[in-house]
């Protein structure tokens, strides 16, 4: 009840601030930040989590907040920005690329947002990024990490590192965990993220003489993955890199378990937190599976994000992507604050500057010259007794 | 706001071409094509590939996309032309999925060109000329809207003219059953084939226009649900009437996007919202609400206006 009351109070406050521009400033004066996120469809859990992360950051800036910096100091920002509260406008993109473009266009052309935040899927982020760049609107992606995003243009920034960085990490983890690895198999969804991961993993493997003997790209939302699993295991790879989420994760892990695949011994997952909630009812199918995940846990994450999230929403963060949403919104606010205006070029330039100094709850968000996050810490985890715990190779 | 309306009119105009194409196949010829989106996809991909990899002009790309989709229409009709309507429908759905899976799994030159990544940076017609002339993006969007509307009008007039020709009348006869056209010595399979080719060409042309407007396509744009949205437009407007297909498109496009403004409309006017109404205004509820609204409208139309909002005018002959 206490959580619910707090959540209601915070949400009501945020909603009031969002809807009416909190305080005495008029809606016209408010700095508008737009967010498009999948609140319905296949990615709705991630979408809601990202929305919550962004809302937490905006609520803090609107209330006035001491933002932590990398040099150990803090920078007081707010209440609000440029003398007025931030007006966050959220649009559902239905997990569909065309609806994502509709939402982004509405945010830019009707609402006139200064910064656009979103999304998680690379396939939906890419066209919106192109559009935003063409119209010189700063766009910050939260969780999309296909390699092709690098070329979008100068107004595009990515708060999460590109998928390529995870490939070498998975290979290194497999080698440390099971020793002599000569062959690798991969099973990833046939989407920009999955194919990007496959390319990055096999390239990292080839660089040290490991051969990718089976590369399976599965269609999402199928009702049977046994043919894919049989194809994956037929050449008997020493180790397997995989990724799945939602109902697909449950089915793939359950069918692998039923087929007698030694997932606990040989499978290494990318972004493993994605399926933890999905296998909660049948934890035995994932027992012992190891993998990497964005290392967002830490003192700053615990004190500044997780505790506030639990306070506001009465439950643990749904995924890691809410934290990236929080950082994306903080960067946007810091950049507008530093630019001293909502001019796109001034915000774009300020984005590079503030990314070098802001201490994010997901780590160091410094952007390279293409606006891509340069550093990303990955933690190694093992799924045991129904939860993910840090893994240390024996 | 004007910019957004121009965008909606442009994408709505392109969707209307798809609806017209489907209306030719279903409304006139009775062909239940559940793979309509395949034409759209082929038109977009082939045009982008011709321009970006083949180095040809955008006009040639659009022409190539149109012809390729027409040929696919023929290819789709050839082995299935003799199938009964239900089997025909299933085969078109399968054909569209084959096309989507082909593009989903095919890289063109580089691993990041094609496949799941799609094609980005697709050139837009006369874009450079607009930039060199110092004209703005708004000017260009207005130009593209003009291009789409002129094309839509041309397609509308051509298809309506076609419906009145002996070819169109034969298609209508086929729609009512094969017996009459067969008794008149008409080769039914040949007419179906031509209907699919023309429908394919229109759908492919729309796909090419979309690819060059959006400057990005990937297989996520061409999933089966998109075909069913086009079907909703045709059924709502009135199958068999080309004006109905356009009206249906306008309604569906309006429902899809107007719901985005409900919440801000309420907040701007300080409306007192009850908890239930406030819940409905949440973005995560408005999304599914759109589909519920569209489904409800279709149900009501089927129940009370089975021939659609703008029914086909059927000529009555002497009794």
XYZ file of C-alpha atoms in Angstrom:
713
model
C 0.000 0.000 0.000
C 2.826 2.353 0.952
C 4.554 1.702 -2.359
C 1.343 2.206 -4.219
C 0.720 5.526 -2.501
C 4.223 6.739 -3.246
C 3.984 5.526 -6.795
C 0.665 7.260 -7.215
C 2.041 10.467 -5.730
C 5.133 10.461 -7.927
C 3.187 9.489 -11.005
C 0.550 12.096 -10.296
C 3.284 14.690 -9.811
C 5.021 13.645 -12.976
C 1.762 13.535 -14.868
C 0.835 16.973 -13.600
C 4.264 18.282 -14.555
C 4.031 16.599 -17.919
C 0.497 17.605 -18.699
C 0.381 21.069 -17.301
C 4.022 22.055 -17.179
C 4.160 22.169 -13.318
C 4.248 25.494 -11.608
C 3.448 28.853 -12.924
C 5.199 28.678 -16.290
C 2.860 28.329 -19.234
C 2.917 25.341 -21.563
C 4.443 27.490 -24.316
C 7.525 28.192 -22.209
C 8.163 24.603 -21.237
C 11.075 22.767 -22.802
C 9.543 19.845 -24.645
C 11.206 16.453 -24.779
C 9.528 13.787 -26.867
C 9.729 10.050 -26.375
C 8.540 7.303 -28.686
C 8.526 3.885 -27.093
C 6.800 0.528 -27.603
C 4.043 0.474 -24.971
C 2.089 -2.163 -26.874
C 3.176 -5.094 -29.015
C 6.123 -7.446 -28.675
C 8.493 -4.994 -26.922
C 5.959 -3.485 -24.521
C 7.695 -4.544 -21.284
C 10.960 -2.940 -22.365
C 9.022 0.065 -23.647
C 7.280 0.642 -20.330
C 10.550 0.260 -18.445
C 12.238 2.831 -20.698
C 9.333 5.218 -20.156
C 9.684 4.867 -16.393
C 13.425 5.527 -16.565
C 12.902 8.677 -18.615
C 10.088 9.853 -16.303
C 12.291 9.422 -13.233
C 15.025 11.580 -14.755
C 12.625 14.292 -15.942
C 10.824 14.383 -12.567
C 14.175 14.900 -10.846
C 15.257 17.719 -13.139
C 11.864 19.366 -12.758
C 12.281 19.208 -8.991
C 15.945 20.323 -9.138
C 18.689 17.725 -8.913
C 22.385 17.434 -8.144
C 23.605 15.497 -11.158
C 26.730 13.411 -10.465
C 29.798 14.149 -12.556
C 32.729 11.918 -13.400
C 35.176 14.036 -11.375
C 33.238 13.320 -8.201
C 31.440 16.649 -8.066
C 27.794 17.334 -8.735
C 26.104 19.852 -11.001
C 22.838 21.329 -9.830
C 20.314 21.394 -12.641
C 16.786 22.672 -12.311
C 14.140 23.046 -11.117
C 13.185 22.642 -14.759
C 15.233 23.906 -17.669
C 15.707 27.409 -19.021
C 13.397 28.717 -16.329
C 10.508 26.402 -17.077
C 9.625 22.802 -16.321
C 10.297 20.099 -18.844
C 7.226 18.863 -20.658
C 7.732 15.172 -21.456
C 5.471 13.903 -24.210
C 5.338 10.126 -24.626
C 3.976 8.379 -27.709
C 3.385 4.656 -28.154
C 4.945 3.236 -31.311
C 3.126 -0.111 -31.067
C 6.388 -2.024 -31.778
C 5.815 -1.158 -35.476
C 8.215 0.892 -37.630
C 5.463 2.830 -39.387
C 3.793 3.734 -36.088
C 7.223 4.763 -34.735
C 7.604 7.180 -37.631
C 4.048 8.490 -37.107
C 4.822 9.069 -33.428
C 8.173 10.754 -34.088
C 6.716 13.012 -36.768
C 3.889 14.037 -34.450
C 6.368 14.830 -31.677
C 8.559 16.937 -33.961
C 6.056 18.540 -36.289
C 3.102 19.070 -33.964
C 4.597 19.241 -30.479
C 7.863 20.844 -31.568
C 10.049 18.866 -29.163
C 13.627 20.014 -28.654
C 14.971 16.475 -28.281
C 13.610 13.117 -29.364
C 14.299 10.041 -27.202
C 13.801 6.419 -28.304
C 13.918 3.475 -29.089
C 15.013 -0.066 -28.303
C 14.656 -1.704 -31.720
C 17.242 -0.764 -34.334
C 14.725 -1.319 -37.128
C 12.462 1.363 -35.665
C 15.270 3.666 -34.571
C 17.038 3.838 -37.931
C 14.280 5.491 -40.031
C 13.342 7.890 -37.236
C 17.021 8.767 -36.815
C 17.301 9.548 -40.519
C 14.195 11.696 -40.365
C 15.353 13.547 -37.231
C 18.737 14.212 -38.789
C 17.223 15.531 -41.956
C 15.121 17.891 -39.853
C 18.033 18.750 -37.559
C 16.428 17.486 -34.380
C 18.645 15.856 -31.767
C 17.666 12.199 -31.377
C 18.979 9.973 -28.567
C 18.461 6.231 -28.887
C 18.066 4.339 -25.627
C 18.623 0.701 -26.417
C 19.108 0.217 -30.180
C 22.568 -1.072 -30.971
C 22.852 -2.315 -34.578
C 26.134 -1.327 -36.221
C 24.301 0.459 -39.053
C 23.173 3.207 -36.638
C 26.659 4.716 -36.679
C 26.115 6.331 -40.074
C 22.814 8.090 -39.363
C 24.241 11.567 -38.928
C 25.411 14.305 -36.559
C 22.112 14.772 -34.714
C 21.908 11.119 -33.695
C 23.310 9.792 -30.404
C 23.194 6.343 -28.872
C 23.070 5.915 -25.087
C 23.956 2.231 -25.374
C 27.104 0.827 -26.933
C 26.776 -0.889 -30.316
C 26.263 -4.650 -30.243
C 29.695 -5.365 -31.682
C 31.308 -4.860 -28.295
C 29.488 -7.892 -26.873
C 30.875 -10.337 -29.452
C 34.458 -10.464 -28.123
C 33.081 -10.520 -24.566
C 31.043 -13.675 -25.255
C 33.998 -15.417 -26.900
C 36.308 -14.517 -24.006
C 33.760 -15.725 -21.464
C 33.341 -19.067 -23.237
C 37.077 -19.590 -23.430
C 37.564 -18.783 -19.762
C 34.641 -20.978 -18.721
C 35.194 -24.143 -20.768
C 38.806 -23.859 -21.875
C 39.602 -25.247 -25.300
C 37.044 -23.806 -27.716
C 37.618 -24.537 -31.410
C 34.102 -24.160 -32.788
C 31.207 -21.879 -32.033
C 27.524 -21.924 -32.863
C 25.185 -18.933 -32.739
C 21.425 -18.682 -32.414
C 20.038 -15.157 -32.603
C 16.728 -13.631 -33.723
C 16.594 -12.636 -37.360
C 16.405 -8.912 -36.681
C 19.002 -6.103 -36.875
C 20.182 -6.749 -33.325
C 20.446 -10.512 -33.755
C 22.187 -10.422 -37.122
C 24.543 -7.723 -35.843
C 25.384 -9.910 -32.848
C 25.985 -12.916 -35.085
C 28.354 -10.942 -37.304
C 30.194 -9.457 -34.312
C 30.509 -12.790 -32.487
C 31.740 -14.731 -35.507
C 34.155 -11.928 -36.463
C 35.590 -11.958 -32.926
C 35.813 -15.739 -33.071
C 37.530 -15.767 -36.465
C 40.076 -13.231 -35.232
C 41.433 -15.803 -32.762
C 41.059 -18.853 -34.977
C 37.680 -20.119 -33.756
C 35.273 -21.252 -36.457
C 31.525 -20.493 -36.421
C 30.151 -23.864 -37.546
C 26.443 -23.091 -37.253
C 24.794 -19.696 -37.462
C 21.046 -19.900 -36.838
C 18.794 -16.871 -37.309
C 15.381 -17.698 -35.942
C 12.074 -16.102 -36.832
C 10.490 -14.497 -33.809
C 7.161 -15.639 -32.367
C 7.266 -19.149 -33.785
C 5.568 -22.006 -31.989
C 8.357 -24.545 -32.444
C 12.119 -24.043 -32.444
C 13.215 -27.670 -32.522
C 14.331 -27.562 -36.184
C 16.542 -24.542 -35.416
C 17.931 -26.226 -32.295
C 18.725 -29.385 -34.235
C 20.482 -27.348 -36.927
C 22.418 -25.515 -34.242
C 23.668 -28.623 -32.503
C 24.203 -30.855 -35.559
C 27.849 -29.751 -36.147
C 28.450 -30.154 -32.380
C 29.897 -26.715 -31.610
C 32.048 -26.465 -28.480
C 30.142 -23.368 -27.357
C 27.009 -21.487 -28.380
C 26.201 -17.776 -28.295
C 22.517 -16.971 -28.024
C 19.929 -14.316 -27.372
C 16.174 -14.490 -26.838
C 13.477 -12.669 -24.953
C 9.783 -12.971 -24.199
C 7.848 -16.063 -25.192
C 10.603 -17.009 -27.660
C 13.101 -17.316 -24.802
C 10.782 -19.567 -22.810
C 10.169 -21.825 -25.784
C 13.765 -22.017 -26.994
C 15.164 -22.774 -23.553
C 12.408 -25.279 -22.766
C 12.800 -27.123 -26.065
C 16.587 -27.123 -25.750
C 16.137 -28.644 -22.288
C 13.735 -31.263 -23.650
C 16.125 -32.146 -26.485
C 18.900 -32.742 -23.966
C 21.056 -29.831 -25.108
C 23.779 -29.053 -22.571
C 22.870 -25.368 -22.319
C 24.274 -25.048 -18.820
C 27.643 -26.294 -20.000
C 28.009 -24.708 -23.424
C 25.572 -21.816 -23.925
C 26.577 -18.197 -23.376
C 23.856 -15.589 -23.608
C 23.985 -11.973 -24.702
C 21.999 -9.553 -22.535
C 20.829 -12.418 -20.346
C 18.497 -10.358 -18.159
C 16.031 -10.283 -21.060
C 14.669 -13.769 -20.361
C 14.916 -14.031 -16.586
C 11.283 -13.029 -15.993
C 10.109 -15.279 -18.811
C 11.551 -18.496 -17.391
C 10.472 -17.777 -13.806
C 7.818 -20.520 -13.957
C 10.265 -23.146 -15.307
C 13.672 -22.107 -13.940
C 15.122 -25.593 -14.378
C 15.340 -25.124 -18.166
C 17.815 -22.266 -17.745
C 19.658 -23.461 -14.654
C 23.397 -22.930 -15.033
C 23.283 -20.861 -18.224
C 25.947 -18.175 -18.281
C 26.150 -14.943 -20.181
C 26.901 -11.263 -20.290
C 24.736 -8.276 -19.491
C 25.255 -4.545 -19.479
C 26.800 -3.865 -16.100
C 24.374 -1.326 -14.742
C 24.526 -2.537 -11.161
C 26.714 -0.516 -8.838
C 26.415 1.918 -5.972
C 25.189 4.769 -8.157
C 22.640 2.531 -9.864
C 21.406 1.208 -6.533
C 21.115 4.542 -4.751
C 20.076 6.827 -7.575
C 17.971 4.556 -9.710
C 16.847 1.197 -8.367
C 15.692 2.522 -4.984
C 13.830 5.420 -6.589
C 12.313 3.094 -9.169
C 11.058 0.685 -6.501
C 9.726 3.624 -4.510
C 7.876 5.037 -7.495
C 6.574 1.909 -9.138
C 6.468 -0.624 -6.325
C 8.497 -3.221 -8.168
C 12.058 -3.927 -9.273
C 13.195 -2.474 -12.610
C 11.651 -4.612 -15.339
C 14.770 -4.692 -17.546
C 18.122 -2.913 -17.762
C 16.814 -0.560 -20.448
C 14.973 1.739 -18.046
C 18.364 2.735 -16.666
C 19.575 3.598 -20.179
C 16.406 5.631 -20.641
C 17.191 7.495 -17.432
C 20.690 8.296 -18.676
C 19.421 9.351 -22.111
C 16.968 11.798 -20.499
C 19.649 13.112 -18.136
C 21.984 13.716 -21.076
C 19.235 15.557 -22.931
C 18.540 17.754 -19.910
C 22.236 18.441 -19.303
C 22.771 19.317 -22.965
C 19.823 21.742 -23.057
C 21.038 23.233 -19.797
C 24.571 23.660 -21.154
C 23.366 24.995 -24.502
C 21.212 27.559 -22.734
C 18.615 27.246 -25.467
C 16.602 24.742 -27.457
C 18.587 25.434 -30.621
C 19.329 22.056 -32.233
C 22.912 22.819 -33.183
C 23.708 24.154 -29.728
C 22.173 21.043 -28.106
C 24.025 18.762 -30.526
C 27.365 20.311 -29.678
C 26.568 20.295 -25.963
C 25.681 16.593 -26.142
C 29.291 15.739 -26.955
C 30.550 17.926 -24.102
C 28.195 16.723 -21.371
C 28.673 13.069 -22.359
C 32.349 13.426 -21.382
C 31.557 14.714 -17.886
C 28.244 13.113 -16.829
C 28.519 10.063 -14.613
C 25.670 7.869 -15.751
C 24.019 5.187 -13.699
C 24.910 2.859 -16.587
C 28.548 4.000 -16.575
C 30.592 6.309 -18.754
C 28.442 7.631 -21.594
C 31.178 9.458 -23.529
C 30.291 9.666 -27.233
C 32.731 9.328 -30.105
C 32.647 11.715 -33.066
C 29.708 9.768 -34.571
C 27.630 10.146 -31.410
C 28.067 6.494 -30.492
C 28.725 5.480 -26.894
C 32.370 4.417 -26.657
C 32.480 2.518 -23.398
C 30.239 -0.160 -22.045
C 30.915 -2.364 -19.075
C 29.566 -5.859 -19.299
C 29.157 -8.097 -16.310
C 29.295 -11.906 -16.411
C 26.362 -13.714 -14.849
C 25.042 -17.204 -14.251
C 21.378 -18.138 -13.872
C 20.951 -20.265 -10.791
C 18.064 -20.970 -8.436
C 15.769 -18.697 -10.408
C 17.940 -15.619 -10.514
C 20.953 -14.104 -12.197
C 24.017 -13.849 -10.004
C 27.520 -12.618 -10.846
C 29.643 -15.350 -12.361
C 33.316 -15.945 -11.698
C 35.112 -18.518 -13.859
C 36.632 -21.301 -11.782
C 0.821 20.808 -37.505
C 0.727 21.518 -41.240
C 3.888 19.462 -41.725
C 2.331 16.522 -39.923
C -0.839 16.761 -41.972
C 1.251 16.796 -45.152
C 3.025 13.675 -43.933
C -0.267 11.945 -43.124
C -1.721 12.903 -46.491
C 1.378 11.573 -48.247
C 1.466 8.215 -46.466
C -2.332 8.050 -46.643
C -2.164 8.687 -50.394
C 0.324 5.850 -50.811
C -1.890 3.559 -48.697
C -4.856 4.570 -50.856
C -2.989 3.306 -53.939
C -2.604 -0.047 -52.200
C -6.301 -0.018 -51.344
C -7.170 0.760 -54.973
C -4.961 -2.104 -56.086
C -6.687 -4.491 -53.677
C -10.074 -3.168 -54.733
C -9.282 -4.079 -58.328
C -8.383 -7.615 -57.290
C -11.060 -8.234 -54.662
C -13.718 -5.637 -55.301
C -13.850 -6.218 -59.044
C -12.444 -9.699 -59.665
C -13.282 -11.313 -56.303
C -9.681 -12.379 -55.762
C -9.032 -12.650 -52.027
C -5.401 -11.554 -51.985
C -4.003 -11.886 -48.463
C -0.516 -11.170 -49.750
C -1.099 -7.652 -51.013
C 1.860 -6.350 -49.006
C 4.224 -8.425 -51.194
C 3.640 -6.067 -54.143
C 4.422 -3.125 -51.908
C 7.611 -4.757 -50.693
C 8.823 -5.787 -54.135
C 8.188 -2.306 -55.515
C 10.133 -0.681 -52.693
C 13.059 -3.080 -52.648
C 13.504 -3.395 -56.412
C 13.407 0.367 -56.909
C 15.917 0.970 -54.102
C 18.250 -1.725 -55.432
C 18.071 -0.460 -59.030
C 18.889 3.083 -57.905
C 21.460 2.360 -55.193
C 23.245 -0.680 -56.598
C 22.421 -0.337 -60.284
C 23.219 3.364 -60.412
C 20.066 4.103 -62.400
C 17.792 7.112 -62.036
C 14.947 7.120 -59.547
C 12.411 7.166 -62.415
C 13.915 3.944 -63.781
C 13.944 2.517 -60.262
C 10.258 3.235 -59.749
C 9.472 1.809 -63.179
C 11.531 -1.283 -62.370
C 9.760 -1.729 -59.033
C 6.377 -1.403 -60.736
C 7.219 -3.924 -63.459
C 8.767 -6.364 -60.981
C 5.628 -6.299 -58.818
C 3.435 -6.786 -61.904
C 5.538 -9.780 -62.913
C 5.232 -11.147 -59.407
C 1.482 -10.753 -59.680
C 1.560 -12.918 -62.805
C 3.913 -15.381 -61.128
C 1.589 -15.588 -58.163
C -1.456 -16.126 -60.381
C 0.042 -18.639 -62.824
C 0.140 -21.748 -60.658
C -2.897 -20.739 -58.601
C -5.249 -19.346 -61.216
C -7.365 -22.492 -61.175
C -7.617 -22.725 -57.391
C -10.855 -22.133 -55.544
C -11.134 -18.855 -53.648
C -10.203 -20.194 -50.197
C -7.133 -22.047 -51.479
C -6.215 -19.034 -53.583
C -6.290 -16.802 -50.474
C -3.996 -19.119 -48.521
C -1.557 -19.333 -51.422
C -1.314 -15.523 -51.663
C -0.569 -15.261 -47.939
C 2.173 -17.848 -48.335
C 3.587 -16.089 -51.395
C 3.861 -12.802 -49.497
C 5.692 -14.502 -46.655
C 8.100 -16.095 -49.122
C 8.880 -12.632 -50.518
C 9.402 -11.192 -47.034
C 11.626 -14.080 -45.996
C 13.635 -13.739 -49.203
C 14.451 -10.106 -48.495
C 14.931 -10.821 -44.771
C 17.625 -13.351 -45.564
C 19.322 -11.770 -48.558
C 22.224 -9.356 -48.349
C 22.981 -7.211 -51.357
C 26.720 -6.681 -51.557
C 27.369 -5.936 -47.883
C 26.030 -7.728 -44.790
C 24.516 -4.431 -43.671
C 22.688 -3.784 -46.960
C 19.513 -5.855 -47.025
C 18.756 -8.734 -44.643
C 17.229 -7.661 -41.328
C 19.011 -4.306 -41.550
C 16.960 -3.289 -44.568
C 18.083 -0.488 -46.865
C 18.778 2.962 -45.515
C 19.627 6.230 -47.212
C 17.353 5.567 -50.206
C 17.596 8.615 -52.509
C 14.602 10.898 -52.877
C 13.591 12.276 -56.278
C 14.769 15.850 -56.986
C 15.927 16.201 -53.387
C 19.299 17.607 -54.374
C 17.664 20.100 -56.738
C 15.507 21.374 -53.893
C 18.520 21.750 -51.624
C 20.568 23.522 -54.307
C 17.699 25.882 -54.997
C 17.666 26.812 -51.301
C 14.217 25.298 -50.750
C 13.335 23.808 -47.387
C 12.336 20.310 -46.306
C 8.775 21.621 -45.991
C 8.838 22.651 -49.654
C 10.079 19.203 -50.575
C 7.411 17.449 -48.512
C 4.777 19.524 -50.254
C 6.252 18.550 -53.618
C 6.171 14.870 -52.678
C 2.585 15.153 -51.516
C 1.740 16.650 -54.909
C 3.526 13.778 -56.642
C 1.588 11.223 -54.591
C -1.784 12.912 -55.079
C -1.327 13.301 -58.833
C -0.290 9.638 -59.053
C -3.257 8.623 -56.901
C -5.658 10.570 -59.068
C -4.196 9.059 -62.241
C -4.434 5.517 -60.822
C -7.974 6.179 -59.599
C -9.123 7.431 -63.016
C -7.385 4.633 -64.916
C -8.835 1.919 -62.685
C -12.304 3.437 -62.778
C -12.118 3.641 -66.546
C -10.891 0.072 -66.642
C -13.850 -1.062 -64.549
C -16.215 0.212 -67.225
C -14.472 -1.526 -70.111
C -15.386 -5.067 -71.292
C -12.321 -6.229 -69.345
C -13.668 -4.698 -66.137
C -17.150 -6.062 -66.723
C -15.707 -9.529 -67.242
C -13.835 -9.241 -63.959
C -17.106 -8.372 -62.244
C -18.731 -11.405 -63.858
C -15.872 -13.594 -62.581
C -16.414 -12.154 -59.115
C -19.946 -13.554 -59.113
C -18.767 -17.020 -60.158
C -16.970 -18.670 -63.053
C -20.043 -20.123 -64.755
C -21.291 -17.031 -66.596
C -17.918 -15.904 -68.032
C -17.108 -19.502 -68.991
C -20.489 -19.789 -70.738
C -19.604 -16.607 -72.637
C -16.332 -18.171 -73.756
C -14.091 -16.053 -71.503
C -10.860 -17.585 -70.278
C -11.225 -16.957 -66.547
C -7.620 -17.759 -65.612
C -6.333 -15.218 -68.158
C -8.490 -12.458 -66.710
C -7.398 -13.289 -63.168
C -3.808 -13.207 -64.315
C -4.238 -9.743 -65.839
C -6.050 -8.475 -62.745
C -3.161 -9.641 -60.580
C -0.622 -8.060 -62.925
C -2.372 -4.677 -62.881
C -2.974 -4.895 -59.133
C 0.663 -5.847 -58.661
C 1.852 -2.919 -60.762
C -0.194 -0.431 -58.736
C 0.956 -1.973 -55.447
C 4.583 -1.991 -56.625
C 4.381 1.624 -57.731
C 3.031 2.548 -54.277
C 5.867 0.600 -52.636
C 8.497 2.400 -54.719
C 6.988 5.779 -53.852
C 7.013 4.826 -50.179
C 10.638 3.638 -50.227
C 11.848 6.884 -51.812
C 9.745 8.975 -49.437
C 10.663 7.150 -46.224
C 14.297 6.729 -47.376
C 14.405 3.480 -45.392
C 12.785 0.090 -45.660
C 13.298 -3.172 -43.855
C 11.262 -6.372 -43.653
C 9.466 -5.195 -40.488
C 7.399 -2.844 -42.668
C 5.956 -5.724 -44.666
C 4.511 -8.148 -42.128
C 1.075 -9.723 -42.774
C -0.780 -7.300 -40.434
C -0.113 -4.521 -42.967
C -2.110 -6.447 -45.570
C -5.017 -6.684 -43.153
C -4.953 -2.935 -42.541
C -5.335 -2.444 -46.316
C -8.189 -4.948 -46.235
C -9.834 -2.939 -43.462
C -9.667 0.145 -45.683
C -11.346 -1.628 -48.600
C -14.050 -3.355 -46.535
C -14.867 -0.215 -44.580
C -15.031 1.976 -47.665
C -16.915 -0.473 -49.811
C -15.459 -3.239 -51.950
C -16.052 -2.759 -55.644
C -16.108 1.026 -55.447
C -12.789 2.780 -56.024
C -14.009 5.899 -54.249
C -14.949 3.684 -51.297
C -11.375 2.362 -51.100
C -10.076 5.935 -50.862
C -12.706 6.873 -48.269
C -11.806 3.783 -46.220
C -8.135 4.782 -46.348
C -8.910 8.282 -45.113
C -10.975 6.922 -42.207
C -8.434 4.330 -41.092
C -5.529 6.809 -41.384
C -7.505 9.364 -39.399
C -8.409 6.904 -36.638
C -4.834 5.715 -36.469
C -3.394 9.140 -35.884
C -6.155 11.214 -34.332
C -6.020 9.165 -31.122
C -2.524 10.569 -30.559
C -4.075 13.984 -30.003
C -6.827 13.036 -27.558
C -4.681 13.220 -24.413
C -3.046 16.538 -25.303
C -6.442 17.934 -26.337
C -7.837 17.069 -22.909
C -4.856 18.458 -20.994
C -4.728 21.691 -22.999
C -8.333 22.377 -22.104
C -7.938 21.431 -18.453
C -10.656 18.840 -18.819
C -11.632 17.089 -15.626
C -10.904 13.452 -16.343
C -12.483 10.603 -14.438
C -10.035 7.824 -13.512
C -11.451 5.581 -16.222
C -11.202 8.223 -18.949
C -7.738 9.195 -17.691
C -6.687 5.549 -17.974
C -7.947 5.395 -21.553
C -5.861 8.464 -22.414
C -2.622 6.756 -21.406
C -0.432 6.114 -24.469
C -0.183 2.389 -23.675
C -3.969 2.125 -23.790
C -4.544 4.359 -26.794
C -2.482 2.021 -29.031
C -4.698 -1.045 -28.678
C -7.730 1.229 -28.555
C -7.056 2.218 -32.167
C -7.262 -1.381 -33.303
C -10.361 -1.957 -31.154
C -11.991 1.080 -32.745
C -11.115 -0.067 -36.253
C -12.372 -3.589 -35.496
C -15.585 -2.207 -34.052
C -16.182 -0.034 -37.102
C -15.647 -2.981 -39.415
C -18.098 -5.075 -37.384
C -20.703 -2.335 -37.494
C -20.199 -1.826 -41.210
C -20.467 -5.551 -41.905
C -23.629 -5.781 -39.789
C -25.438 -2.669 -40.927
C -23.730 -1.596 -44.161
C -22.491 -4.870 -45.640
C -21.511 -3.175 -48.891
C -19.388 -0.554 -47.138
C -19.708 3.172 -46.464
C -19.608 3.995 -50.182
C -21.269 0.992 -51.806
C -20.620 -0.063 -55.335
C -23.247 1.230 -57.761
C -24.647 -1.815 -59.468
C -26.429 -1.300 -62.758
C -29.885 -2.853 -62.810
C -31.091 -4.246 -66.057
C -34.700 -4.698 -67.146
C -36.747 -7.148 -65.110
